[in-house]
Amino acid sequence: MTTSKNMHILLIAGTRPNFIKISPLIKEFNKHKNISYTLIHTGQHYDLQLSDIFFKQLNIPQPNIKLNTQGETRDIYIQKLKEDIKENISKQKYDLTIVVGDVNSTLAGALASKELNIPVAHIESGLRSFDMDMPEELNRIQTDKISSFLFTTEPQAKQNLLKEGIDIKKIVPVGNIMIDSLLNNIQNIDNSNILKELNIKPKQYILSTIHRQSNTDNKEALKQILTTLIQISEKHTVVLPLHPRTEKALENFNLKELIQNKNIIITKPLGYFEFLKLIKETICVISDSGGVQEETTILNIPCLTMRENTERPITTEKGTSILVDNDYKAIPKYIDQIDSNKWKHAVTIPLWDGKTAERITQYIQTL
Ligand code: UDP
Protein backbone atom coordinates (compact mmCIF):
# COMPACT_ATOMS: atom_id res chain seq x y z
CA MET A 1 0.00 0.00 0.00
CA THR A 2 1.32 3.46 -0.88
CA THR A 3 0.86 6.23 1.64
CA SER A 4 -0.08 9.66 0.29
CA LYS A 5 2.34 12.49 0.90
CA ASN A 6 1.51 15.27 3.33
CA MET A 7 -0.31 18.23 1.80
CA HIS A 8 -1.06 21.65 3.14
CA ILE A 9 -3.99 23.28 1.38
CA LEU A 10 -5.14 26.88 1.35
CA LEU A 11 -8.94 27.11 1.31
CA ILE A 12 -10.46 30.47 0.41
CA ALA A 13 -14.10 31.40 0.98
CA GLY A 14 -15.95 34.66 1.35
CA THR A 15 -19.67 34.40 0.70
CA ARG A 16 -22.73 32.41 1.72
CA PRO A 17 -22.61 30.03 -1.27
CA ASN A 18 -18.83 29.61 -0.76
CA PHE A 19 -19.36 28.47 2.83
CA ILE A 20 -21.90 25.89 1.69
CA LYS A 21 -19.39 24.57 -0.86
CA ILE A 22 -16.36 24.28 1.44
CA SER A 23 -18.20 22.51 4.25
CA PRO A 24 -18.24 19.00 2.68
CA LEU A 25 -14.62 19.42 1.67
CA ILE A 26 -13.52 20.19 5.23
CA LYS A 27 -15.52 17.22 6.48
CA GLU A 28 -13.66 15.01 3.99
CA PHE A 29 -10.22 16.54 4.65
CA ASN A 30 -10.67 15.81 8.35
CA LYS A 31 -10.73 12.10 7.52
CA HIS A 32 -7.23 12.24 6.05
CA LYS A 33 -4.23 12.56 8.37
CA ASN A 34 -1.94 13.65 5.54
CA ILE A 35 -4.11 16.64 4.61
CA SER A 36 -3.96 19.85 6.60
CA TYR A 37 -5.45 23.18 5.63
CA THR A 38 -5.53 26.88 6.33
CA LEU A 39 -8.92 28.55 5.90
CA ILE A 40 -9.17 32.18 4.83
CA HIS A 41 -12.47 34.01 5.24
CA THR A 42 -12.21 37.06 2.99
CA GLY A 43 -14.99 38.90 4.79
CA GLN A 44 -16.95 39.53 1.57
CA HIS A 45 -20.07 38.37 3.46
CA TYR A 46 -19.46 39.12 7.10
CA ASP A 47 -22.75 39.40 8.97
CA LEU A 48 -24.42 36.90 11.22
CA GLN A 49 -27.07 35.77 8.74
CA LEU A 50 -24.82 35.41 5.70
CA SER A 51 -21.71 34.10 7.42
CA ASP A 52 -21.68 33.06 11.11
CA ILE A 53 -24.83 30.97 10.92
CA PHE A 54 -23.33 28.90 8.07
CA PHE A 55 -20.11 28.27 9.99
CA LYS A 56 -22.17 27.09 12.94
CA GLN A 57 -24.73 24.97 11.10
CA LEU A 58 -22.29 23.45 8.62
CA ASN A 59 -19.55 22.71 11.17
CA ILE A 60 -16.97 24.92 9.52
CA PRO A 61 -14.10 25.68 11.93
CA GLN A 62 -13.20 29.27 12.70
CA PRO A 63 -11.06 30.66 9.88
CA ASN A 64 -7.31 30.79 10.47
CA ILE A 65 -7.21 34.14 8.70
CA LYS A 66 -10.09 36.59 8.59
CA LEU A 67 -9.83 39.61 6.33
CA ASN A 68 -11.88 42.75 6.19
CA THR A 69 -10.95 44.16 2.80
CA GLN A 70 -13.08 47.00 1.46
CA GLY A 71 -13.30 48.34 -2.10
CA GLU A 72 -15.89 50.52 -3.78
CA THR A 73 -15.90 48.81 -7.17
CA ARG A 74 -15.42 45.20 -8.24
CA ASP A 75 -12.01 45.93 -9.75
CA ILE A 76 -10.70 47.79 -6.72
CA TYR A 77 -12.06 45.18 -4.33
CA ILE A 78 -10.49 42.27 -6.20
CA GLN A 79 -7.17 44.08 -6.50
CA LYS A 80 -7.08 44.98 -2.80
CA LEU A 81 -8.26 41.55 -1.67
CA LYS A 82 -5.62 39.88 -3.83
CA GLU A 83 -2.91 41.97 -2.12
CA ASP A 84 -4.34 41.28 1.36
CA ILE A 85 -4.42 37.55 0.69
CA LYS A 86 -0.85 37.61 -0.66
CA GLU A 87 0.38 39.44 2.39
CA ASN A 88 -1.20 36.85 4.66
CA ILE A 89 -0.02 33.74 2.85
CA SER A 90 3.42 34.65 1.59
CA LYS A 91 5.30 33.35 4.65
CA GLN A 92 3.90 29.81 4.65
CA LYS A 93 4.26 27.07 2.07
CA TYR A 94 1.07 25.75 0.47
CA ASP A 95 0.84 22.80 -1.91
CA LEU A 96 -2.48 23.87 -3.38
CA THR A 97 -5.12 26.60 -3.16
CA ILE A 98 -8.78 25.67 -3.51
CA VAL A 99 -11.32 28.31 -4.54
CA VAL A 100 -15.04 27.71 -5.07
CA GLY A 101 -17.84 29.29 -7.10
CA ASP A 102 -17.84 32.59 -8.93
CA VAL A 103 -17.65 35.50 -6.53
CA ASN A 104 -15.02 38.24 -6.28
CA SER A 105 -13.29 36.33 -3.47
CA THR A 106 -12.92 33.34 -5.80
CA LEU A 107 -11.00 35.34 -8.38
CA ALA A 108 -8.96 37.35 -5.86
CA GLY A 109 -7.90 34.12 -4.13
CA ALA A 110 -6.94 32.49 -7.41
CA LEU A 111 -4.94 35.55 -8.53
CA ALA A 112 -3.09 35.85 -5.20
CA SER A 113 -2.11 32.19 -5.27
CA LYS A 114 -1.08 32.27 -8.91
CA GLU A 115 1.18 35.26 -8.28
CA LEU A 116 2.86 33.33 -5.46
CA ASN A 117 3.22 30.22 -7.63
CA ILE A 118 0.75 28.12 -5.67
CA PRO A 119 -1.27 25.86 -8.00
CA VAL A 120 -4.99 26.66 -7.96
CA ALA A 121 -7.92 24.23 -8.05
CA HIS A 122 -11.34 25.67 -8.92
CA ILE A 123 -14.46 23.90 -7.73
CA GLU A 124 -17.52 24.54 -9.93
CA SER A 125 -15.38 25.31 -12.92
CA GLY A 126 -16.54 25.79 -16.51
CA LEU A 127 -20.03 27.13 -15.84
CA ARG A 128 -20.86 29.87 -18.35
CA SER A 129 -23.90 32.10 -18.76
CA PHE A 130 -22.24 33.81 -21.77
CA ASP A 131 -23.43 37.07 -20.28
CA MET A 132 -20.41 39.33 -19.86
CA ASP A 133 -22.51 41.88 -17.96
CA MET A 134 -22.60 39.47 -15.02
CA PRO A 135 -19.69 40.05 -12.64
CA GLU A 136 -19.90 36.34 -11.82
CA GLU A 137 -19.21 35.44 -15.47
CA LEU A 138 -16.02 37.52 -15.47
CA ASN A 139 -14.96 35.84 -12.22
CA ARG A 140 -15.62 32.38 -13.66
CA ILE A 141 -13.68 32.93 -16.88
CA GLN A 142 -10.70 34.60 -15.26
CA THR A 143 -10.48 32.06 -12.43
CA ASP A 144 -10.60 29.13 -14.84
CA LYS A 145 -7.89 30.67 -17.01
CA ILE A 146 -5.35 30.64 -14.20
CA SER A 147 -6.38 27.41 -12.45
CA SER A 148 -4.40 24.21 -12.81
CA PHE A 149 -7.20 21.86 -11.77
CA LEU A 150 -10.74 22.45 -12.99
CA PHE A 151 -13.37 20.48 -11.08
CA THR A 152 -16.65 20.45 -13.01
CA THR A 153 -20.26 19.78 -12.00
CA GLU A 154 -21.88 18.98 -15.37
CA PRO A 155 -20.87 17.88 -18.90
CA GLN A 156 -21.54 21.30 -20.46
CA ALA A 157 -18.92 22.84 -18.18
CA LYS A 158 -16.25 20.57 -19.66
CA GLN A 159 -17.34 21.50 -23.18
CA ASN A 160 -17.16 25.22 -22.33
CA LEU A 161 -13.63 24.85 -21.01
CA LEU A 162 -12.49 22.87 -24.05
CA LYS A 163 -13.95 25.55 -26.36
CA GLU A 164 -11.89 28.13 -24.46
CA GLY A 165 -8.79 26.12 -25.29
CA ILE A 166 -8.21 24.71 -21.83
CA ASP A 167 -6.13 21.54 -21.74
CA ILE A 168 -8.38 18.50 -21.26
CA LYS A 169 -5.88 17.08 -18.76
CA LYS A 170 -6.73 19.88 -16.33
CA ILE A 171 -10.48 19.16 -16.36
CA VAL A 172 -11.82 16.76 -13.72
CA PRO A 173 -15.58 15.99 -13.64
CA VAL A 174 -16.35 15.48 -9.96
CA GLY A 175 -20.02 16.43 -9.61
CA ASN A 176 -21.79 19.00 -7.53
CA ILE A 177 -20.50 19.78 -4.06
CA MET A 178 -23.68 21.76 -3.18
CA ILE A 179 -25.50 18.44 -3.30
CA ASP A 180 -22.99 16.98 -0.80
CA SER A 181 -23.96 19.73 1.62
CA LEU A 182 -27.62 19.10 1.10
CA LEU A 183 -27.38 15.34 1.58
CA ASN A 184 -24.97 15.64 4.53
CA ASN A 185 -27.48 17.84 6.33
CA ILE A 186 -30.78 16.32 5.31
CA GLN A 187 -31.66 15.26 8.86
CA ASN A 188 -31.11 18.76 10.25
CA ILE A 189 -33.05 20.23 7.33
CA ASP A 190 -35.98 17.89 7.99
CA ASN A 191 -35.89 18.78 11.69
CA SER A 192 -36.10 22.54 11.10
CA ASN A 193 -39.08 24.26 12.72
CA ILE A 194 -39.17 27.13 10.24
CA LEU A 195 -42.65 26.35 8.89
CA LYS A 196 -44.07 26.50 12.39
CA GLU A 197 -42.15 29.69 13.12
CA LEU A 198 -43.57 31.36 10.02
CA ASN A 199 -46.99 29.86 10.63
CA ILE A 200 -47.20 28.23 7.20
CA LYS A 201 -48.04 24.73 6.01
CA PRO A 202 -46.28 22.40 3.53
CA LYS A 203 -47.33 22.99 -0.09
CA GLN A 204 -49.30 26.08 0.85
CA TYR A 205 -46.75 28.78 0.12
CA ILE A 206 -44.28 29.89 -2.53
CA LEU A 207 -40.66 30.68 -1.72
CA SER A 208 -38.88 33.50 -3.51
CA THR A 209 -35.39 35.02 -3.45
CA ILE A 210 -33.99 37.97 -5.38
CA HIS A 211 -30.39 39.10 -5.20
CA ARG A 212 -28.77 39.22 -8.68
CA GLN A 213 -27.46 42.64 -9.60
CA SER A 214 -29.44 42.57 -12.86
CA ASN A 215 -32.61 42.50 -10.75
CA THR A 216 -31.61 44.58 -7.72
CA ASP A 217 -29.87 47.44 -9.54
CA ASN A 218 -32.72 47.95 -11.98
CA LYS A 219 -35.71 49.71 -10.44
CA GLU A 220 -38.08 48.74 -13.23
CA ALA A 221 -37.14 45.03 -13.10
CA LEU A 222 -37.38 44.97 -9.31
CA LYS A 223 -40.75 46.70 -9.37
CA GLN A 224 -42.09 44.24 -11.93
CA ILE A 225 -40.90 41.29 -9.85
CA LEU A 226 -42.53 42.68 -6.73
CA THR A 227 -45.75 43.39 -8.60
CA THR A 228 -45.76 39.78 -9.80
CA LEU A 229 -45.17 38.49 -6.27
CA ILE A 230 -48.10 40.61 -5.06
CA GLN A 231 -50.30 39.13 -7.77
CA ILE A 232 -49.25 35.61 -6.79
CA SER A 233 -49.81 36.36 -3.11
CA GLU A 234 -53.51 36.80 -3.80
CA LYS A 235 -53.65 33.02 -4.24
CA HIS A 236 -50.63 31.71 -2.30
CA THR A 237 -48.64 33.03 0.65
CA VAL A 238 -45.23 34.18 -0.57
CA VAL A 239 -42.14 33.79 1.65
CA LEU A 240 -39.38 36.23 0.76
CA PRO A 241 -36.08 36.03 2.68
CA LEU A 242 -34.42 39.33 1.85
CA HIS A 243 -30.77 39.45 0.84
CA PRO A 244 -29.08 42.61 2.23
CA ARG A 245 -28.45 43.84 -1.33
CA THR A 246 -32.17 43.55 -2.11
CA GLU A 247 -33.14 45.19 1.15
CA LYS A 248 -30.90 48.15 0.28
CA ALA A 249 -32.37 48.34 -3.23
CA LEU A 250 -35.92 48.35 -1.86
CA GLU A 251 -34.98 51.26 0.37
CA ASN A 252 -33.11 53.19 -2.33
CA PHE A 253 -35.92 52.79 -4.85
CA ASN A 254 -38.65 53.44 -2.28
CA LEU A 255 -40.23 50.07 -3.02
CA LYS A 256 -40.52 48.70 0.49
CA GLU A 257 -44.02 49.96 1.02
CA LEU A 258 -45.24 48.24 -2.12
CA ILE A 259 -44.93 44.79 -0.51
CA GLN A 260 -46.03 45.73 2.98
CA ASN A 261 -49.40 44.54 4.30
CA LYS A 262 -49.65 41.90 1.59
CA ASN A 263 -49.76 38.13 1.86
CA ILE A 264 -45.95 38.17 1.68
CA ILE A 265 -43.83 37.03 4.62
CA ILE A 266 -40.61 38.99 4.53
CA THR A 267 -37.76 37.52 6.56
CA LYS A 268 -34.08 38.22 7.07
CA PRO A 269 -31.74 35.88 5.13
CA LEU A 270 -32.29 32.44 6.61
CA GLY A 271 -29.92 29.79 7.87
CA TYR A 272 -29.15 26.83 5.64
CA PHE A 273 -31.36 24.29 7.43
CA GLU A 274 -34.31 26.70 7.52
CA PHE A 275 -33.96 27.75 3.90
CA LEU A 276 -33.60 24.20 2.57
CA LYS A 277 -36.59 23.10 4.62
CA LEU A 278 -38.58 25.88 2.94
CA ILE A 279 -37.43 24.64 -0.48
CA LYS A 280 -38.41 21.06 0.36
CA GLU A 281 -41.96 22.01 1.34
CA THR A 282 -42.76 24.82 -1.08
CA ILE A 283 -45.13 24.68 -4.06
CA CYS A 284 -42.31 26.13 -6.15
CA VAL A 285 -39.44 28.57 -5.94
CA ILE A 286 -39.25 31.85 -7.83
CA SER A 287 -35.64 32.97 -7.72
CA ASP A 288 -32.63 34.40 -9.52
CA SER A 289 -30.16 32.33 -7.49
CA GLY A 290 -27.60 29.97 -8.99
CA GLY A 291 -27.52 27.42 -6.19
CA VAL A 292 -31.29 27.29 -5.82
CA GLN A 293 -31.66 25.99 -9.40
CA GLU A 294 -29.56 23.00 -8.35
CA GLU A 295 -31.18 22.44 -4.99
CA THR A 296 -34.70 22.48 -6.48
CA THR A 297 -33.57 20.04 -9.16
CA ILE A 298 -32.24 17.52 -6.67
CA LEU A 299 -35.35 17.92 -4.48
CA ASN A 300 -37.67 17.78 -7.51
CA ILE A 301 -39.32 21.11 -6.68
CA PRO A 302 -40.45 23.36 -9.58
CA CYS A 303 -38.20 26.39 -10.01
CA LEU A 304 -38.96 29.56 -11.97
CA THR A 305 -35.62 31.23 -12.61
CA MET A 306 -35.94 34.99 -13.10
CA ARG A 307 -33.00 35.32 -15.44
CA GLU A 308 -32.38 35.52 -19.19
CA ASN A 309 -29.70 32.86 -19.06
CA THR A 310 -28.24 30.25 -16.78
CA GLU A 311 -24.71 29.00 -16.34
CA ARG A 312 -26.29 25.79 -15.07
CA PRO A 313 -28.13 24.47 -18.18
CA ILE A 314 -28.47 20.98 -16.76
CA THR A 315 -31.07 22.33 -14.33
CA THR A 316 -33.34 23.30 -17.22
CA GLU A 317 -32.52 20.27 -19.39
CA LYS A 318 -32.72 17.53 -16.75
CA GLY A 319 -33.99 19.42 -13.76
CA THR A 320 -37.09 21.26 -12.61
CA SER A 321 -36.10 24.79 -13.58
CA ILE A 322 -37.21 26.98 -16.44
CA LEU A 323 -35.89 30.39 -17.42
CA VAL A 324 -38.58 33.02 -17.03
CA ASP A 325 -36.40 35.56 -18.83
CA ASN A 326 -37.77 39.07 -18.26
CA ASP A 327 -41.27 37.82 -18.84
CA TYR A 328 -42.37 38.15 -15.21
CA LYS A 329 -45.99 38.45 -16.27
CA ALA A 330 -45.86 34.79 -17.36
CA ILE A 331 -45.07 33.62 -13.82
CA PRO A 332 -48.72 33.30 -12.63
CA LYS A 333 -49.44 31.14 -15.69
CA TYR A 334 -46.53 28.82 -14.78
CA ILE A 335 -47.84 28.61 -11.23
CA ASP A 336 -51.23 27.52 -12.55
CA GLN A 337 -49.44 24.70 -14.40
CA ILE A 338 -47.60 23.72 -11.21
CA ASP A 339 -50.84 23.86 -9.23
CA SER A 340 -52.45 21.48 -11.71
CA ASN A 341 -49.51 19.10 -11.47
CA LYS A 342 -48.31 19.75 -15.01
CA TRP A 343 -44.65 20.38 -14.26
CA LYS A 344 -41.63 18.43 -15.44
CA HIS A 345 -39.84 16.11 -13.03
CA ALA A 346 -36.09 16.00 -12.55
CA VAL A 347 -34.08 13.02 -13.76
CA THR A 348 -31.02 11.70 -11.96
CA ILE A 349 -27.91 13.69 -12.75
CA PRO A 350 -24.66 11.73 -12.80
CA LEU A 351 -22.25 12.64 -9.98
CA TRP A 352 -24.80 14.71 -8.06
CA ASP A 353 -24.69 12.01 -5.44
CA GLY A 354 -23.17 13.50 -2.30
CA LYS A 355 -19.71 12.09 -3.05
CA THR A 356 -18.13 15.06 -4.79
CA ALA A 357 -15.89 16.06 -1.86
CA GLU A 358 -14.68 12.48 -1.66
CA ARG A 359 -13.79 12.48 -5.38
CA ILE A 360 -11.99 15.82 -5.11
CA THR A 361 -10.01 14.63 -2.09
CA GLN A 362 -9.09 11.39 -3.85
CA TYR A 363 -7.90 13.35 -6.87
CA ILE A 364 -5.76 15.81 -4.97
CA GLN A 365 -4.11 12.93 -3.11
CA THR A 366 -2.68 11.85 -6.45
CA LEU A 367 -0.95 15.17 -7.10
N1 UDP B 1 -29.55 30.26 1.11
C1 UDP B 1 -29.77 30.22 2.48
N2 UDP B 1 -30.61 31.16 3.04
C2 UDP B 1 -31.25 32.11 2.30
C3 UDP B 1 -31.04 32.12 0.90
C4 UDP B 1 -30.18 31.20 0.34
O1 UDP B 1 -29.23 29.36 3.17
O2 UDP B 1 -32.00 32.91 2.87
C5 UDP B 1 -28.60 29.28 0.54
C6 UDP B 1 -29.21 28.36 -0.49
O3 UDP B 1 -28.79 27.08 -0.21
C7 UDP B 1 -28.62 28.84 -1.79
C8 UDP B 1 -27.30 29.37 -1.35
O4 UDP B 1 -27.57 29.98 -0.10
O5 UDP B 1 -28.42 27.84 -2.72
C9 UDP B 1 -26.67 30.28 -2.34
O6 UDP B 1 -27.01 31.57 -2.14
P1 UDP B 1 -27.32 32.66 -3.21
O7 UDP B 1 -28.58 32.35 -3.87
O8 UDP B 1 -27.15 33.93 -2.46
O9 UDP B 1 -26.08 32.60 -4.23
P2 UDP B 1 -25.91 32.04 -5.71
O10 UDP B 1 -26.10 30.57 -5.64
O11 UDP B 1 -26.90 32.73 -6.57
O12 UDP B 1 -24.51 32.41 -6.05
mmCIF file of C-alpha atoms and ligand atoms in Angstrom, residues 16-17 20-21 54 102 178 209 211-212 241 243 268-272 275-276 288-292 295 312, ligand 1:
data_model
loop_
_atom_site.group_PDB
_atom_site.id
_atom_site.type_symbol
_atom_site.label_atom_id
_atom_site.label_comp_id
_atom_site.label_asym_id
_atom_site.label_seq_id
_atom_site.Cartn_x
_atom_site.Cartn_y
_atom_site.Cartn_z
ATOM 1 C CA ARG A 16 -22.729 32.407 1.722
ATOM 2 C CA PRO A 17 -22.611 30.026 -1.265
ATOM 3 C CA ILE A 20 -21.901 25.886 1.692
ATOM 4 C CA LYS A 21 -19.385 24.573 -0.862
ATOM 5 C CA PHE A 54 -23.330 28.900 8.069
ATOM 6 C CA ASP A 102 -17.843 32.587 -8.933
ATOM 7 C CA MET A 178 -23.681 21.758 -3.176
ATOM 8 C CA THR A 209 -35.392 35.024 -3.447
ATOM 9 C CA HIS A 211 -30.391 39.103 -5.196
ATOM 10 C CA ARG A 212 -28.766 39.216 -8.678
ATOM 11 C CA PRO A 241 -36.081 36.033 2.677
ATOM 12 C CA HIS A 243 -30.766 39.449 0.837
ATOM 13 C CA LYS A 268 -34.077 38.215 7.075
ATOM 14 C CA PRO A 269 -31.740 35.885 5.134
ATOM 15 C CA LEU A 270 -32.294 32.437 6.609
ATOM 16 C CA GLY A 271 -29.919 29.788 7.873
ATOM 17 C CA TYR A 272 -29.146 26.832 5.642
ATOM 18 C CA PHE A 275 -33.961 27.746 3.898
ATOM 19 C CA LEU A 276 -33.597 24.197 2.567
ATOM 20 C CA ASP A 288 -32.632 34.403 -9.515
ATOM 21 C CA SER A 289 -30.163 32.326 -7.492
ATOM 22 C CA GLY A 290 -27.595 29.970 -8.991
ATOM 23 C CA GLY A 291 -27.522 27.425 -6.194
ATOM 24 C CA VAL A 292 -31.292 27.290 -5.820
ATOM 25 C CA GLU A 295 -31.184 22.439 -4.986
ATOM 26 C CA ARG A 312 -26.295 25.786 -15.067
HETATM 27 N N1 UDP B 1 -29.548 30.257 1.109
HETATM 28 C C1 UDP B 1 -29.772 30.222 2.483
HETATM 29 N N2 UDP B 1 -30.612 31.156 3.037
HETATM 30 C C2 UDP B 1 -31.255 32.106 2.302
HETATM 31 C C3 UDP B 1 -31.041 32.116 0.904
HETATM 32 C C4 UDP B 1 -30.177 31.199 0.339
HETATM 33 O O1 UDP B 1 -29.232 29.361 3.165
HETATM 34 O O2 UDP B 1 -32.001 32.905 2.870
HETATM 35 C C5 UDP B 1 -28.604 29.283 0.538
HETATM 36 C C6 UDP B 1 -29.211 28.358 -0.493
HETATM 37 O O3 UDP B 1 -28.790 27.078 -0.207
HETATM 38 C C7 UDP B 1 -28.616 28.841 -1.794
HETATM 39 C C8 UDP B 1 -27.297 29.366 -1.350
HETATM 40 O O4 UDP B 1 -27.573 29.979 -0.100
HETATM 41 O O5 UDP B 1 -28.418 27.836 -2.722
HETATM 42 C C9 UDP B 1 -26.669 30.279 -2.343
HETATM 43 O O6 UDP B 1 -27.010 31.568 -2.135
HETATM 44 P P1 UDP B 1 -27.316 32.657 -3.214
HETATM 45 O O7 UDP B 1 -28.577 32.353 -3.870
HETATM 46 O O8 UDP B 1 -27.150 33.927 -2.460
HETATM 47 O O9 UDP B 1 -26.078 32.598 -4.226
HETATM 48 P P2 UDP B 1 -25.913 32.035 -5.706
HETATM 49 O O10 UDP B 1 -26.101 30.572 -5.643
HETATM 50 O O11 UDP B 1 -26.902 32.732 -6.574
HETATM 51 O O12 UDP B 1 -24.513 32.408 -6.048
#
